[in-house]
Amino acid sequence: MSTHNALSGLAPAKINLLLHVGPVRADGYHPLVSLAAFADVGDRVAVRRAEALSLTVEGPFAAGLEAEGDNLIIKALLALGEAAG
């Protein structure tokens, strides 16, 4: 789905064939080296215009996932909003 107000697409599942985590840097992050393959299955992600930022998690495993707080999607959207002004 793609309109002026909404976008939807598949976020393919990633399989790490190799993952090397380096030592902690001064900024608290670790350098990563990864060899990954992507599957034909994954999560369906949809975004649409709204007055406020919100996240809805649906599906068979939704009960075990948080839609706020430490959720990486929310963190990424907040960082994008901050960078975009």
mmCIF file of C-alpha atoms in Angstrom:
data_model
loop_
_atom_site.group_PDB
_atom_site.id
_atom_site.type_symbol
_atom_site.label_atom_id
_atom_site.label_comp_id
_atom_site.label_asym_id
_atom_site.label_seq_id
_atom_site.Cartn_x
_atom_site.Cartn_y
_atom_site.Cartn_z
ATOM 1 C CA MET A 1 0.000 0.000 0.000
ATOM 2 C CA SER A 2 1.326 3.435 -0.862
ATOM 3 C CA THR A 3 -0.595 6.697 -0.797
ATOM 4 C CA HIS A 4 0.257 10.264 0.110
ATOM 5 C CA ASN A 5 -0.741 9.544 3.724
ATOM 6 C CA ALA A 6 0.464 5.974 4.255
ATOM 7 C CA LEU A 7 3.162 3.464 3.333
ATOM 8 C CA SER A 8 3.276 -0.281 3.886
ATOM 9 C CA GLY A 9 5.863 -2.927 3.125
ATOM 10 C CA LEU A 10 7.611 -6.120 4.171
ATOM 11 C CA ALA A 11 10.565 -5.856 6.562
ATOM 12 C CA PRO A 12 12.330 -9.139 5.760
ATOM 13 C CA ALA A 13 13.618 -11.326 8.568
ATOM 14 C CA LYS A 14 17.423 -11.218 8.862
ATOM 15 C CA ILE A 15 19.486 -14.299 9.627
ATOM 16 C CA ASN A 16 22.983 -13.602 10.984
ATOM 17 C CA LEU A 17 25.321 -16.156 9.476
ATOM 18 C CA LEU A 18 28.236 -14.521 11.288
ATOM 19 C CA LEU A 19 28.229 -11.855 13.984
ATOM 20 C CA HIS A 20 31.388 -10.483 15.573
ATOM 21 C CA VAL A 21 30.939 -7.955 18.391
ATOM 22 C CA GLY A 22 34.019 -5.848 19.075
ATOM 23 C CA PRO A 23 35.082 -4.169 22.324
ATOM 24 C CA VAL A 24 33.073 -1.283 23.756
ATOM 25 C CA ARG A 25 33.976 2.093 22.227
ATOM 26 C CA ALA A 26 34.171 5.366 24.146
ATOM 27 C CA ASP A 27 30.574 6.171 23.147
ATOM 28 C CA GLY A 28 29.314 2.966 24.784
ATOM 29 C CA TYR A 29 28.568 1.147 21.519
ATOM 30 C CA HIS A 30 30.282 -1.930 20.071
ATOM 31 C CA PRO A 31 31.620 -2.169 16.514
ATOM 32 C CA LEU A 32 29.910 -4.991 14.625
ATOM 33 C CA VAL A 33 30.899 -7.197 11.718
ATOM 34 C CA SER A 34 27.982 -9.169 10.327
ATOM 35 C CA LEU A 35 27.322 -11.500 7.432
ATOM 36 C CA ALA A 36 23.575 -11.714 6.991
ATOM 37 C CA ALA A 37 20.990 -13.283 4.717
ATOM 38 C CA PHE A 38 17.430 -12.068 4.344
ATOM 39 C CA ALA A 39 14.384 -14.328 4.232
ATOM 40 C CA ASP A 40 11.233 -14.097 2.130
ATOM 41 C CA VAL A 41 9.225 -13.812 5.347
ATOM 42 C CA GLY A 42 9.209 -11.052 7.922
ATOM 43 C CA ASP A 43 7.091 -8.345 9.484
ATOM 44 C CA ARG A 44 4.560 -6.189 7.687
ATOM 45 C CA VAL A 45 5.266 -2.558 8.577
ATOM 46 C CA ALA A 46 2.848 0.277 7.879
ATOM 47 C CA VAL A 47 3.172 3.975 8.644
ATOM 48 C CA ARG A 48 0.668 6.776 8.239
ATOM 49 C CA ARG A 49 0.371 10.447 9.036
ATOM 50 C CA ALA A 50 -0.861 11.209 12.538
ATOM 51 C CA GLU A 51 -0.932 14.050 15.029
ATOM 52 C CA ALA A 52 1.194 12.126 17.538
ATOM 53 C CA LEU A 53 3.734 9.311 17.431
ATOM 54 C CA SER A 54 2.264 5.917 18.309
ATOM 55 C CA LEU A 55 3.028 2.261 17.662
ATOM 56 C CA THR A 56 0.624 -0.657 17.447
ATOM 57 C CA VAL A 57 2.018 -4.193 17.565
ATOM 58 C CA GLU A 58 -0.257 -6.922 16.191
ATOM 59 C CA GLY A 59 0.103 -10.625 15.533
ATOM 60 C CA PRO A 60 0.551 -13.945 17.309
ATOM 61 C CA PHE A 61 3.537 -12.754 19.382
ATOM 62 C CA ALA A 62 2.321 -9.211 20.078
ATOM 63 C CA ALA A 63 1.589 -9.933 23.741
ATOM 64 C CA GLY A 64 5.304 -10.451 24.395
ATOM 65 C CA LEU A 65 6.367 -7.187 22.735
ATOM 66 C CA GLU A 66 6.212 -3.641 24.055
ATOM 67 C CA ALA A 67 4.931 -0.812 21.870
ATOM 68 C CA GLU A 68 6.635 1.882 23.935
ATOM 69 C CA GLY A 69 9.552 2.495 26.265
ATOM 70 C CA ASP A 70 12.574 0.530 25.072
ATOM 71 C CA ASN A 71 11.120 -0.397 21.654
ATOM 72 C CA LEU A 72 13.737 0.112 18.916
ATOM 73 C CA ILE A 73 11.135 1.288 16.399
ATOM 74 C CA ILE A 74 10.068 4.116 18.710
ATOM 75 C CA LYS A 75 13.718 5.010 19.386
ATOM 76 C CA ALA A 76 14.468 5.102 15.641
ATOM 77 C CA LEU A 77 11.424 7.255 14.888
ATOM 78 C CA LEU A 78 12.321 9.701 17.660
ATOM 79 C CA ALA A 79 15.896 9.946 16.343
ATOM 80 C CA LEU A 80 14.606 10.476 12.800
ATOM 81 C CA GLY A 81 12.239 13.193 13.980
ATOM 82 C CA GLU A 82 15.038 14.903 15.894
ATOM 83 C CA ALA A 83 17.394 14.747 12.902
ATOM 84 C CA ALA A 84 14.693 16.032 10.535
ATOM 85 C CA GLY A 85 13.780 18.901 12.849
#
